[in-house]
XYZ file of C-alpha atoms in Angstrom:
511
model
C 73.988 105.475 -80.281
C 74.057 109.740 -79.703
C 71.450 109.855 -82.358
C 69.373 107.121 -81.270
C 69.311 108.694 -77.381
C 68.883 112.127 -78.705
C 65.540 110.816 -80.527
C 64.158 108.544 -77.990
C 65.463 110.071 -74.889
C 64.617 112.645 -72.736
C 67.925 114.801 -72.684
C 69.330 111.837 -74.081
C 72.031 114.143 -76.304
C 74.169 115.527 -73.525
C 76.440 112.299 -73.288
C 79.981 113.619 -71.913
C 82.879 112.265 -73.516
C 85.672 110.980 -72.076
C 87.782 114.635 -71.639
C 84.790 115.997 -69.911
C 84.585 112.862 -67.542
C 88.071 113.084 -66.535
C 88.356 116.593 -66.517
C 85.465 117.587 -64.510
C 83.566 114.234 -62.685
C 86.447 111.864 -61.882
C 88.286 115.120 -59.955
C 85.141 115.897 -58.274
C 84.127 112.127 -57.179
C 87.615 111.715 -56.145
C 87.245 114.596 -53.562
C 84.068 113.979 -52.436
C 85.060 110.104 -51.699
C 88.287 111.447 -49.954
C 86.294 114.136 -47.853
C 83.990 110.768 -46.715
C 86.636 108.675 -45.914
C 88.000 111.706 -43.706
C 85.029 111.889 -41.690
C 85.201 107.655 -41.396
C 88.518 108.251 -40.181
C 88.345 110.891 -37.553
C 89.082 110.257 -34.343
C 89.641 106.532 -34.368
C 92.414 104.611 -33.711
C 94.031 103.561 -37.054
C 96.648 101.266 -38.814
C 98.960 102.827 -41.334
C 99.895 100.380 -44.371
C 102.515 101.380 -46.812
C 104.428 99.758 -49.831
C 106.477 100.719 -52.585
C 106.479 99.348 -55.917
C 107.681 100.201 -59.663
C 105.781 101.128 -62.761
C 105.687 100.997 -66.126
C 106.689 104.702 -66.339
C 110.110 103.338 -64.566
C 108.626 105.300 -61.198
C 108.835 104.696 -57.891
C 105.260 104.627 -56.546
C 104.467 104.641 -52.786
C 100.928 103.759 -51.666
C 99.582 104.485 -48.851
C 96.314 102.588 -46.726
C 94.943 103.707 -43.781
C 92.942 101.421 -41.753
C 90.580 102.352 -38.626
C 90.705 99.336 -35.953
C 87.204 98.802 -35.539
C 85.439 95.590 -37.005
C 82.536 95.333 -39.704
C 79.921 93.324 -39.369
C 81.953 90.322 -40.601
C 84.976 90.606 -38.032
C 87.153 92.086 -40.590
C 89.443 95.626 -40.672
C 89.141 97.112 -43.773
C 92.421 99.201 -45.213
C 91.222 102.067 -47.190
C 93.740 103.482 -50.092
C 94.171 107.254 -48.640
C 97.227 108.483 -51.276
C 99.116 107.328 -53.766
C 102.881 108.917 -53.698
C 105.174 109.211 -56.715
C 108.744 109.342 -55.303
C 111.456 110.760 -56.921
C 113.559 108.649 -54.875
C 113.060 105.997 -52.893
C 114.421 106.020 -49.214
C 113.501 106.171 -45.793
C 113.508 109.931 -45.638
C 110.868 110.190 -48.526
C 108.754 107.562 -47.676
C 108.635 108.660 -43.671
C 107.633 112.326 -45.156
C 105.223 111.310 -47.450
C 103.526 109.421 -44.341
C 103.547 111.949 -42.361
C 102.186 114.426 -45.170
C 99.331 111.635 -45.901
C 98.305 111.661 -42.054
C 98.249 115.376 -41.845
C 95.820 115.781 -44.745
C 93.601 113.315 -42.966
C 93.920 115.031 -39.752
C 94.758 111.802 -38.080
C 96.277 112.551 -34.600
C 99.802 111.095 -34.228
C 98.363 109.786 -30.511
C 95.784 107.735 -32.712
C 98.107 106.204 -34.908
C 98.750 102.435 -33.313
C 100.477 100.484 -35.744
C 102.656 101.427 -39.262
C 102.852 97.847 -41.217
C 105.246 97.564 -44.079
C 107.472 94.950 -45.441
C 110.969 93.275 -44.326
C 112.839 96.064 -46.527
C 115.749 98.046 -44.684
C 114.490 101.648 -45.865
C 111.269 100.843 -44.381
C 112.401 99.665 -40.875
C 114.370 103.016 -40.890
C 111.738 104.806 -41.875
C 110.365 103.687 -38.942
C 113.111 104.422 -36.332
C 114.677 106.788 -37.563
C 111.686 109.294 -37.992
C 107.927 107.632 -37.102
C 108.785 106.555 -34.243
C 109.523 109.698 -32.742
C 106.477 111.207 -33.928
C 103.746 108.820 -32.867
C 103.954 107.944 -29.440
C 101.736 104.878 -29.217
C 102.382 103.427 -32.095
C 104.340 99.817 -33.164
C 106.234 98.713 -36.311
C 104.913 95.342 -37.606
C 106.968 93.933 -40.611
C 104.321 91.866 -42.485
C 103.391 88.435 -41.296
C 102.412 87.196 -44.434
C 105.500 88.179 -46.414
C 107.822 86.160 -43.502
C 105.590 83.468 -44.124
C 106.562 83.558 -47.616
C 110.277 83.828 -46.831
C 109.824 80.678 -44.956
C 108.047 79.284 -47.524
C 110.551 79.757 -50.270
C 113.287 78.167 -47.853
C 110.956 75.542 -47.287
C 110.859 74.663 -51.020
C 114.312 75.797 -52.098
C 116.265 72.267 -51.841
C 113.708 70.793 -54.284
C 115.496 71.785 -57.794
C 114.415 68.796 -59.532
C 110.727 69.597 -58.436
C 111.207 72.953 -59.173
C 112.261 72.450 -63.023
C 109.548 69.855 -63.641
C 106.868 72.483 -62.458
C 108.382 75.277 -64.699
C 108.847 72.516 -67.699
C 104.966 71.946 -66.899
C 104.265 75.597 -66.865
C 105.909 76.419 -69.865
C 104.375 73.562 -72.164
C 101.089 75.401 -72.103
C 102.376 78.954 -73.197
C 100.852 80.787 -76.429
C 99.744 76.741 -76.839
C 95.745 76.969 -76.505
C 95.105 73.666 -78.448
C 97.167 71.956 -75.980
C 95.321 73.511 -73.316
C 92.476 71.955 -75.226
C 93.874 68.766 -75.192
C 94.636 68.551 -71.672
C 91.522 69.746 -70.539
C 89.633 67.372 -72.954
C 92.242 64.730 -71.573
C 91.774 65.121 -67.820
C 87.477 65.516 -67.892
C 87.981 62.151 -69.921
C 90.262 60.513 -67.068
C 87.517 62.198 -64.118
C 84.164 62.374 -65.635
C 82.432 62.496 -62.456
C 84.033 65.726 -61.653
C 82.532 68.960 -62.543
C 85.087 70.943 -64.832
C 88.432 69.801 -65.584
C 91.141 72.745 -64.454
C 94.606 73.155 -65.536
C 97.464 73.520 -63.060
C 97.990 76.467 -60.948
C 100.447 78.625 -62.194
C 103.519 79.275 -59.700
C 103.526 83.073 -59.343
C 105.635 85.698 -57.108
C 102.630 87.688 -56.811
C 100.494 85.025 -55.465
C 102.353 83.917 -52.447
C 100.871 80.222 -51.861
C 100.656 79.339 -55.759
C 103.821 77.086 -55.570
C 102.262 75.115 -53.042
C 98.919 75.312 -54.853
C 100.519 73.848 -57.569
C 102.184 71.247 -55.843
C 98.834 69.861 -54.459
C 97.838 69.771 -58.230
C 100.649 68.175 -59.757
C 100.337 65.246 -56.774
C 96.880 64.830 -57.715
C 97.297 64.007 -61.064
C 100.927 63.027 -61.632
C 100.332 59.436 -63.000
C 98.053 61.052 -65.520
C 100.894 62.760 -66.884
C 103.288 59.936 -68.483
C 99.751 59.340 -70.901
C 99.456 62.963 -71.576
C 103.197 63.709 -72.924
C 103.418 60.744 -74.853
C 100.141 61.724 -76.550
C 101.587 65.317 -77.210
C 105.028 63.683 -78.300
C 102.958 62.329 -80.787
C 100.935 64.989 -82.053
C 103.912 67.350 -82.249
C 106.222 65.068 -84.087
C 109.862 66.629 -84.375
C 108.322 70.162 -83.928
C 107.421 69.246 -79.922
C 108.703 71.948 -77.684
C 111.743 72.080 -75.447
C 109.352 71.992 -72.330
C 107.419 68.635 -73.488
C 110.765 67.164 -74.831
C 111.896 67.596 -70.705
C 108.891 66.134 -69.643
C 108.764 63.372 -71.587
C 112.275 62.509 -70.730
C 111.594 62.974 -67.157
C 108.741 60.878 -67.190
C 110.531 57.983 -69.193
C 113.036 57.559 -66.652
C 111.555 55.245 -64.087
C 113.652 56.071 -61.285
C 113.647 59.769 -61.888
C 109.336 59.854 -62.204
C 109.054 58.000 -58.963
C 111.466 60.468 -57.063
C 109.165 63.379 -58.373
C 106.226 61.390 -57.161
C 107.314 60.960 -53.850
C 108.608 64.690 -53.658
C 105.163 65.967 -54.851
C 103.563 63.698 -52.648
C 105.487 64.783 -49.353
C 105.506 68.541 -50.161
C 101.627 68.382 -50.964
C 100.980 67.092 -47.251
C 103.718 68.863 -45.468
C 103.330 72.378 -47.033
C 99.439 72.151 -45.751
C 100.747 73.971 -42.377
C 102.220 76.745 -44.332
C 99.449 77.457 -46.357
C 97.007 77.375 -43.734
C 99.563 80.283 -41.898
C 99.812 81.932 -45.170
C 95.723 81.886 -45.660
C 95.518 83.534 -42.140
C 98.148 86.222 -42.034
C 96.659 87.257 -45.367
C 92.895 87.712 -43.899
C 92.058 90.984 -42.782
C 90.301 88.947 -39.579
C 92.444 90.397 -36.886
C 94.655 87.433 -34.954
C 96.865 89.427 -32.951
C 96.382 87.737 -29.751
C 97.210 84.357 -31.883
C 100.404 85.361 -34.011
C 103.007 84.103 -31.755
C 101.417 81.077 -30.720
C 101.084 80.301 -34.449
C 105.060 80.820 -34.772
C 105.689 78.645 -32.006
C 103.400 75.802 -32.961
C 104.999 75.958 -36.465
C 108.439 75.860 -34.761
C 107.426 72.802 -32.960
C 106.056 71.299 -36.570
C 109.325 72.244 -38.048
C 111.459 70.404 -35.358
C 109.715 67.202 -35.024
C 109.348 66.288 -38.966
C 113.333 67.390 -39.196
C 114.019 65.217 -36.464
C 111.521 62.025 -37.182
C 112.571 62.082 -41.134
C 111.495 58.618 -42.678
C 109.098 57.955 -39.769
C 107.067 61.281 -41.140
C 108.014 60.720 -44.863
C 107.261 56.328 -44.898
C 103.858 56.614 -46.365
C 104.637 58.723 -49.445
C 107.084 55.357 -50.244
C 104.415 52.876 -49.986
C 103.891 50.755 -53.384
C 106.876 52.187 -55.060
C 109.713 50.608 -55.650
C 112.579 53.631 -54.926
C 116.226 52.597 -54.428
C 117.957 52.984 -51.224
C 120.117 55.800 -52.774
C 117.157 57.561 -53.985
C 115.194 57.352 -50.641
C 118.374 58.697 -48.856
C 118.586 61.585 -51.208
C 114.742 62.640 -51.062
C 114.967 62.490 -46.917
C 118.465 64.091 -47.071
C 116.230 67.069 -49.092
C 113.401 67.154 -46.477
C 115.569 67.177 -43.753
C 117.458 70.066 -45.705
C 113.918 71.810 -46.020
C 112.729 71.632 -42.528
C 116.483 73.137 -41.363
C 115.900 75.994 -43.501
C 112.357 76.639 -42.485
C 113.203 76.637 -38.927
C 116.335 78.784 -39.453
C 114.234 81.416 -41.302
C 111.702 81.334 -38.634
C 113.761 81.429 -36.124
C 115.222 84.740 -37.273
C 111.784 86.571 -37.479
C 111.427 84.808 -33.872
C 113.742 87.308 -32.925
C 115.620 90.585 -34.004
C 113.762 89.648 -38.081
C 110.472 90.841 -36.720
C 110.643 94.200 -34.654
C 107.297 93.323 -33.350
C 107.914 89.984 -32.001
C 108.595 90.857 -28.192
C 104.908 93.304 -28.542
C 103.085 89.903 -30.047
C 104.105 87.719 -26.889
C 103.039 90.269 -24.551
C 99.936 90.942 -26.285
C 98.399 87.972 -25.551
C 97.473 88.902 -22.142
C 94.920 90.629 -23.268
C 93.408 86.994 -23.859
C 91.735 85.254 -20.745
C 93.197 81.762 -22.574
C 96.629 82.959 -21.828
C 97.337 84.366 -18.529
C 98.135 81.265 -16.527
C 101.321 81.519 -18.289
C 101.895 85.158 -18.666
C 104.141 87.534 -16.558
C 101.480 88.459 -13.262
C 102.676 92.111 -12.598
C 102.743 95.567 -14.820
C 106.297 95.524 -14.916
C 106.621 92.684 -16.938
C 104.870 94.514 -20.125
C 106.957 97.053 -21.414
C 106.521 96.572 -25.126
C 102.858 97.415 -25.161
C 102.823 100.769 -25.439
C 101.152 102.669 -22.178
C 101.051 99.273 -20.210
C 103.022 100.689 -17.256
C 100.162 103.248 -16.656
C 97.815 100.216 -16.001
C 97.052 100.692 -12.059
C 97.648 97.487 -10.049
C 94.408 96.867 -8.834
C 93.076 96.355 -12.386
C 95.673 94.173 -13.235
C 95.174 92.077 -10.150
C 91.601 91.966 -10.659
C 91.678 90.844 -14.100
C 94.478 88.327 -13.753
C 92.910 86.640 -10.370
C 89.211 86.908 -10.899
C 87.823 88.375 -13.868
C 89.873 86.560 -16.335
C 89.449 83.430 -14.964
C 86.070 83.464 -14.460
C 85.320 84.832 -17.951
C 87.433 81.598 -19.273
C 85.630 79.409 -17.171
C 82.128 80.421 -18.158
C 82.800 80.500 -21.733
C 81.735 77.778 -24.722
C 84.871 75.682 -25.197
C 87.448 77.988 -23.401
C 86.846 80.765 -26.068
C 86.229 84.188 -25.127
C 84.668 86.906 -27.387
C 86.939 89.488 -26.779
C 85.333 92.138 -27.932
C 82.210 91.462 -25.545
C 85.035 91.292 -22.416
C 86.505 94.207 -22.910
C 83.468 96.386 -23.939
C 81.843 94.922 -20.578
C 84.708 95.945 -18.777
C 85.040 99.725 -19.349
C 83.482 100.601 -16.234
C 85.568 98.364 -13.940
C 88.609 98.639 -15.735
C 89.221 101.575 -17.486
C 92.784 102.074 -18.245
C 93.315 98.331 -18.972
C 90.343 98.117 -20.844
C 90.627 101.326 -23.147
C 94.458 99.543 -23.568
C 92.864 95.914 -24.670
C 90.690 97.568 -27.145
C 93.534 99.592 -28.481
C 95.840 97.026 -29.230
C 94.141 93.685 -29.367
C 93.417 94.156 -33.218
C 96.474 95.546 -34.309
C 96.882 94.285 -38.081
C 99.840 92.289 -38.620
C 100.346 91.711 -42.309
C 100.422 94.718 -45.351
C 98.667 92.198 -47.816
C 96.251 94.862 -48.484
C 99.262 97.145 -50.010
C 100.327 94.198 -51.959
C 96.689 94.271 -53.333
C 96.607 98.004 -53.629
C 99.902 97.416 -55.607
C 98.552 94.998 -57.946
C 95.365 97.263 -59.188
C 97.907 100.123 -59.570
C 99.492 98.404 -62.195
C 96.745 97.419 -63.845
C 94.986 100.855 -64.050
C 98.512 101.989 -65.216
C 99.519 99.302 -68.252
C 101.477 99.126 -71.173
C 98.077 99.524 -72.769
C 96.847 102.287 -70.771
C 99.492 104.782 -70.340
C 98.504 108.588 -71.375
C 96.703 109.306 -68.138
C 97.788 112.432 -65.655
C 99.283 111.632 -62.544
C 96.214 113.338 -60.877
C 93.597 111.071 -62.503
C 95.892 108.030 -62.099
C 95.651 108.452 -58.261
C 91.924 109.151 -58.334
C 90.985 105.972 -60.485
C 93.340 103.824 -57.994
C 91.903 105.643 -55.028
C 87.979 104.677 -56.540
C 88.665 101.516 -57.711
C 90.524 100.264 -54.613
C 87.880 101.555 -52.235
C 84.776 100.678 -54.076
C 85.879 97.229 -54.613
C 86.907 97.431 -50.953
C 83.602 98.475 -49.583
C 81.163 96.647 -51.875
C 82.590 93.350 -51.066
C 84.778 92.488 -54.235
C 87.710 91.915 -52.487
C 85.914 88.882 -50.277
C 86.179 86.618 -53.191
C 89.450 86.772 -53.318
C 90.199 87.513 -49.504
C 93.480 85.415 -49.757
C 95.303 86.300 -53.060
C 97.726 88.926 -52.889
C 97.632 89.636 -56.313
C 93.698 90.207 -56.303
C 93.608 92.740 -59.007
C 90.739 91.849 -61.621
C 91.473 88.600 -63.955
C 92.627 90.937 -66.950
C 93.454 94.240 -67.864
C 90.322 94.501 -70.278
C 87.967 93.877 -66.815
C 90.229 96.902 -65.292
C 89.393 99.130 -67.996
C 85.704 98.155 -68.475
C 84.956 98.927 -64.936
C 87.021 102.466 -64.878
C 85.363 103.642 -67.817
C 82.072 102.633 -66.071
């Protein structure tokens, strides 16, 4: 190839080797893009998102992302990877020091830091309360709402041991079994000839927070076909059938157990819709700050109603099945326990479990839809930084005239908050500035999880001979390039949102 290019292309022989690309080109591009990011963040209110992950070298890696609190043309707020820090020890002290250094490196003023987003780890909470809170007076600490929603989902599905065993065996049946996968896809295509393409069942995975519920919905739709397929596999495999196939065969041959699984799948596929919807909403990059508390209140009412109704809310899932009374009672008890567990977990995070819960309750004041049942005095908003400085005449004008008037003039009772508060900058300068600062606060750290997944694909068991400086540069460039090019839009709601394989990462990085 080098000979061909030298002979046929002007300057075609000047092809740099990978060492030259890594030692010269990569570092220059990284510094150039880092400077561009510094200018993009200059003098803007920002959210700071950080999360720690272990890597294949056994190190603690802290990814720090910074998001300017302004929407792009599609209404999203983008979080850019600012730095990757390799920690000797991972605790509240090393984390807070790394975050402060990163913010200083990007020349971000302390008063421009509006929110810190982390997971629920104790040392992350302590990093804020012991250090960051005093350094950044306008800041809040929000623990990731998507992570909280995932914990609630875990509590909801925990009682269904039999269902978990079935789904685990179903996934294991296809491990290193290409021929079985082909037979399964052919079987499903034959059963659904009108569909465009048969697909495999989603594989429940800890890094994709909605995958378990997606798998339940898939199995609920196709469960009636499984018995026939498993019987075919038993005939094909004979005495060499794997344990997973044998377990599935045993479950599906037992009529009582099969009916019990079918009912559980049907119930969970229906009842998980609310949880799935909120998981998608909380992982999104579109700000929902003024709606979060209402989402939680609605979810709490949903849990309470379903827990009390029990049979009434599940009766349709027993139709057409001759389920024994004892089995029916057992399933209803599981449903009751599932809702009780989820309600208990939700209650925890509507109190002390979410450090920003009072802020999320109060920030609704910036949406005119909520002012009719909010506190009607400035002194009622103690958890929004700077609210005490709002003049009473501004607050009264908004509460009594401007807010209700905007709501009355709006279509379907929905006010465009960006347009509304931009239009009041002159009439309500203090309140408008405060609203523009806090109404779009980021409430999840999903982008930090995405950066962690990306890091683990850049530095993998197949790609370990890379220096720390080059690793930081590659992850920085790859994350931010994907963000600005719109690649992340295709997997907006995937936590584990890296490419589909290590080969794709390596091809992209080499390019």
